[in-house]
Amino acid sequence: NAGVTQTPKFRVLKTGQSMTLLCAQDMNHEYMYWYRQDPGMGLRLIHYSVGEGTTAKGEVPDGYNVSRLKKQNFLLGLESAAPSQTSVYFCASSYRGGGYNEQFFGPGTRLTVL
Amino acid sequence: RKEVEQDPGPFNVPEGATVAFNCTYSNSASQSFFWYRQDCRKEPKLLMSVYSSGNEDGRFTAQLNRASQYISLLIRDSKLSDSATYLCVVTLSGGYQKVTFGTGTKLQVIP
């Protein structure tokens, strides 16, 4: 099993450009999450999904959109990138809600917005 | 006050030493507690859950103090491989079970 995979691993964008980050999991987990991690801020939840076709906002959703058309995939979109979105993005999944179950993380995407 | 607070460290300890980290949380309704480990430039991975009665996994012991609203992680006989950042995770009950990550405590084990 690959677990949780993320593509791309690194990306540099110019302000105003758009991009999509892809997360895939092969553990048949219902819940999936997108986090961003910044120095001194810890992991902050951007959006999450409790099942195929459903998404919800997390703590810092502005400037991001998500989709979960297939159970195994969770996409994070940046419509118009800003320098404040420079960060490390982690995708995670869990069998049930993250409060009771281990969250499995992908290796991260390092995004720089110039 | 932050929802979850950790001393960022770094804690520099010699091999074989015992080291302890605390993590305080602000919401008394917090329900579940975990310690995750994150190596440099890697993803977080679950180290252990924290149970009300305290629990041990090899050299690692986790404890919960609900009255004072903190959890602790004790590492005995530190190994070089224990060098990492340790993230405290606290969960609120409710429909989604809001999960809050601490900013982490960095441990460096020195030969």
Coordinates of C-alpha atoms in Angstrom, one line a residue:
Chain A
N1 CA 0.0 0.0 0.0
A2 CA 1.2 3.5 -0.9
G3 CA -0.7 5.1 2.0
V4 CA -1.2 8.8 1.3
T5 CA 0.5 10.3 -1.7
Q6 CA 0.7 13.9 -2.8
T7 CA 1.6 15.6 -6.1
P8 CA 3.5 17.7 -6.8
K9 CA 6.2 17.6 -4.1
F10 CA 7.5 21.1 -4.9
R11 CA 6.1 24.0 -6.8
V12 CA 6.9 27.7 -7.4
L13 CA 4.1 29.9 -8.6
K14 CA 3.9 33.6 -9.5
T15 CA 1.3 35.7 -7.8
G16 CA -2.0 35.3 -9.5
Q17 CA -1.3 31.9 -11.0
S18 CA -3.5 28.9 -10.2
M19 CA -2.7 25.3 -9.4
T20 CA -4.2 22.1 -8.1
L21 CA -2.7 19.9 -5.5
L22 CA -3.6 16.2 -5.7
C23 CA -4.0 13.9 -2.7
A24 CA -4.6 10.2 -3.1
Q25 CA -5.1 7.5 -0.5
D26 CA -5.5 3.7 -0.9
M27 CA -6.7 2.8 2.6
N28 CA -10.4 3.3 1.9
H29 CA -10.6 6.1 4.4
E30 CA -13.8 8.1 4.6
Y31 CA -12.2 11.3 6.0
M32 CA -9.6 13.4 4.2
Y33 CA -8.0 16.7 5.2
W34 CA -5.9 19.5 3.8
Y35 CA -3.5 21.3 6.2
R36 CA -1.0 24.0 5.9
Q37 CA 2.1 24.2 8.1
D38 CA 3.9 27.5 8.7
P39 CA 6.8 28.2 11.1
G40 CA 5.5 28.9 14.6
M41 CA 1.9 28.3 13.6
G42 CA 1.5 24.5 13.7
L43 CA -0.7 22.6 11.4
R44 CA -3.9 24.5 10.4
L45 CA -6.9 22.9 8.8
I46 CA -7.9 24.3 5.4
H47 CA -10.7 22.1 4.3
Y48 CA -11.8 18.6 5.0
S49 CA -14.2 15.9 3.7
V50 CA -16.2 13.3 5.5
G51 CA -17.0 11.3 2.4
E52 CA -17.1 11.2 -1.3
G53 CA -18.9 14.3 -2.7
T54 CA -18.8 16.2 0.6
T55 CA -16.5 19.0 1.7
A56 CA -16.4 21.5 4.5
K57 CA -14.4 24.5 5.6
G58 CA -11.7 24.3 8.2
E59 CA -9.9 27.0 10.1
V60 CA -8.2 28.8 7.2
P61 CA -10.3 28.2 4.0
D62 CA -10.0 31.6 2.3
G63 CA -8.3 31.5 -1.1
Y64 CA -8.7 27.7 -1.4
N65 CA -11.2 25.4 -2.9
V66 CA -11.5 21.6 -2.7
S67 CA -13.2 18.7 -4.4
R68 CA -13.7 15.1 -3.6
L69 CA -15.3 13.4 -6.6
K70 CA -13.8 10.0 -5.8
K71 CA -13.4 8.6 -2.4
Q72 CA -9.7 8.1 -2.8
N73 CA -8.8 11.6 -4.1
F74 CA -9.0 15.0 -2.5
L75 CA -8.0 18.0 -4.6
L76 CA -6.9 21.4 -3.2
G77 CA -7.1 24.3 -5.6
L78 CA -5.6 27.8 -5.4
E79 CA -7.4 30.0 -7.9
S80 CA -5.2 33.1 -7.6
A81 CA -2.0 32.4 -5.6
A82 CA -0.7 35.0 -3.2
P83 CA 2.6 35.2 -1.4
S84 CA 0.8 34.5 1.9
Q85 CA 0.0 31.0 0.6
T86 CA 3.7 30.1 0.6
S87 CA 3.7 27.1 2.9
V88 CA 4.0 23.4 3.3
Y89 CA 0.7 21.6 2.5
F90 CA -0.1 18.3 4.0
C91 CA -3.0 16.0 3.1
A92 CA -4.2 13.4 5.6
S93 CA -6.8 10.8 5.8
S94 CA -8.4 8.8 8.6
Y95 CA -10.9 5.9 8.8
R96 CA -13.3 7.9 10.9
G97 CA -13.2 11.4 12.4
G98 CA -9.7 12.5 13.3
G99 CA -10.7 12.8 16.9
Y100 CA -10.8 9.1 17.4
N101 CA -8.6 7.7 14.7
E102 CA -5.0 8.1 13.6
Q103 CA -4.5 10.6 10.8
F104 CA -2.2 9.4 8.1
F105 CA -0.3 12.1 6.4
G106 CA 1.1 12.5 2.9
P107 CA 4.7 13.6 2.4
G108 CA 3.7 17.2 1.8
T109 CA 3.9 19.8 -1.0
R110 CA 6.3 22.7 -0.6
L111 CA 4.8 25.7 -2.4
T112 CA 6.4 29.0 -2.9
V113 CA 4.5 32.0 -4.3
L114 CA 6.6 34.8 -5.6
Chain B
R1 CA -4.6 32.0 25.0
K2 CA -3.8 29.5 22.4
E3 CA -6.0 26.4 22.3
V4 CA -2.9 24.2 22.5
E5 CA 0.5 25.4 23.8
Q6 CA 3.8 23.7 23.7
D7 CA 7.3 24.8 24.6
P8 CA 9.1 25.0 21.2
G9 CA 12.4 24.0 22.7
P10 CA 14.9 22.9 21.5
F11 CA 15.5 20.4 24.3
N12 CA 19.1 19.3 23.9
V13 CA 19.7 16.1 25.9
P14 CA 22.5 13.5 25.9
E15 CA 21.9 10.0 24.8
G16 CA 20.5 7.9 27.6
A17 CA 18.8 10.8 29.3
T18 CA 15.2 11.1 30.3
V19 CA 13.3 14.0 29.0
A20 CA 9.7 15.2 29.4
F21 CA 7.5 17.6 27.5
N22 CA 4.2 19.1 28.6
C23 CA 1.4 20.4 26.5
T24 CA -1.4 22.6 27.9
Y25 CA -4.9 22.9 26.4
S26 CA -7.4 25.6 27.0
N27 CA -10.8 23.9 26.4
S28 CA -11.9 21.8 29.2
A29 CA -14.3 20.0 26.8
S30 CA -11.3 18.5 25.0
Q31 CA -11.9 14.8 24.6
S32 CA -9.0 13.0 22.9
F33 CA -5.3 13.5 23.0
F34 CA -2.4 12.3 21.0
W35 CA 1.3 12.8 20.5
Y36 CA 2.6 12.9 16.9
R37 CA 6.2 12.9 15.9
Q38 CA 7.5 14.9 12.9
D39 CA 11.0 14.5 11.6
C40 CA 12.7 17.4 9.8
R41 CA 11.0 18.1 6.5
K42 CA 8.8 15.1 6.8
E43 CA 5.1 14.4 7.6
P44 CA 3.7 14.0 11.1
K45 CA 3.2 10.4 12.3
L46 CA 1.2 9.2 15.2
L47 CA 3.5 8.3 18.2
M48 CA 0.8 7.4 20.7
S49 CA -2.6 8.2 22.0
V50 CA -3.0 9.5 25.5
Y51 CA -5.4 7.7 27.7
S52 CA -7.0 9.0 30.9
S53 CA -5.2 6.5 33.1
G54 CA -1.8 7.1 31.4
N55 CA -0.2 4.7 29.0
E56 CA 3.2 3.4 28.1
D57 CA 4.8 2.2 24.9
G58 CA 8.3 1.0 25.4
R59 CA 10.4 4.0 26.4
F60 CA 7.6 6.4 26.0
T61 CA 5.0 7.3 28.6
A62 CA 2.1 9.6 28.1
Q63 CA -0.1 11.1 30.8
L64 CA -3.2 13.2 31.0
N65 CA -4.1 15.7 33.8
R66 CA -7.6 16.9 33.2
A67 CA -7.7 19.0 36.3
S68 CA -4.7 21.1 35.2
Q69 CA -5.5 20.6 31.5
Y70 CA -2.2 19.3 30.3
I71 CA -0.7 16.2 28.7
S72 CA 2.8 15.0 29.0
L73 CA 5.3 12.8 27.2
L74 CA 8.2 11.2 28.9
I75 CA 11.0 9.6 26.9
R76 CA 13.4 7.4 28.8
D77 CA 16.9 6.3 27.7
S78 CA 16.9 8.8 24.8
K79 CA 18.3 7.6 21.5
L80 CA 19.8 9.6 18.7
S81 CA 16.8 8.5 16.6
D82 CA 14.4 10.2 19.0
S83 CA 15.6 13.6 17.6
A84 CA 12.4 15.1 16.1
T85 CA 9.6 17.6 16.8
Y86 CA 6.8 16.2 19.0
L87 CA 3.4 17.6 18.3
C88 CA 0.6 17.6 20.8
V89 CA -2.9 17.0 19.4
V90 CA -6.1 17.8 21.1
T91 CA -9.6 17.0 19.9
L92 CA -13.0 18.4 20.9
S93 CA -16.1 16.3 20.8
G94 CA -18.8 17.1 18.4
G95 CA -20.0 16.4 14.9
Y96 CA -16.6 16.9 13.3
Q97 CA -14.4 16.5 16.3
K98 CA -12.2 19.5 15.8
V99 CA -8.6 18.6 15.9
T100 CA -6.0 21.1 17.0
F101 CA -2.3 20.6 16.6
G102 CA 0.3 22.2 18.8
T103 CA 3.3 24.0 17.2
G104 CA 5.6 21.2 18.5
T105 CA 8.5 20.8 20.8
K106 CA 11.9 20.1 19.2
L107 CA 14.1 17.4 20.7
Q108 CA 17.7 17.0 19.8
V109 CA 19.5 14.0 21.3
I110 CA 23.3 14.6 21.5
P111 CA 25.9 11.8 21.3

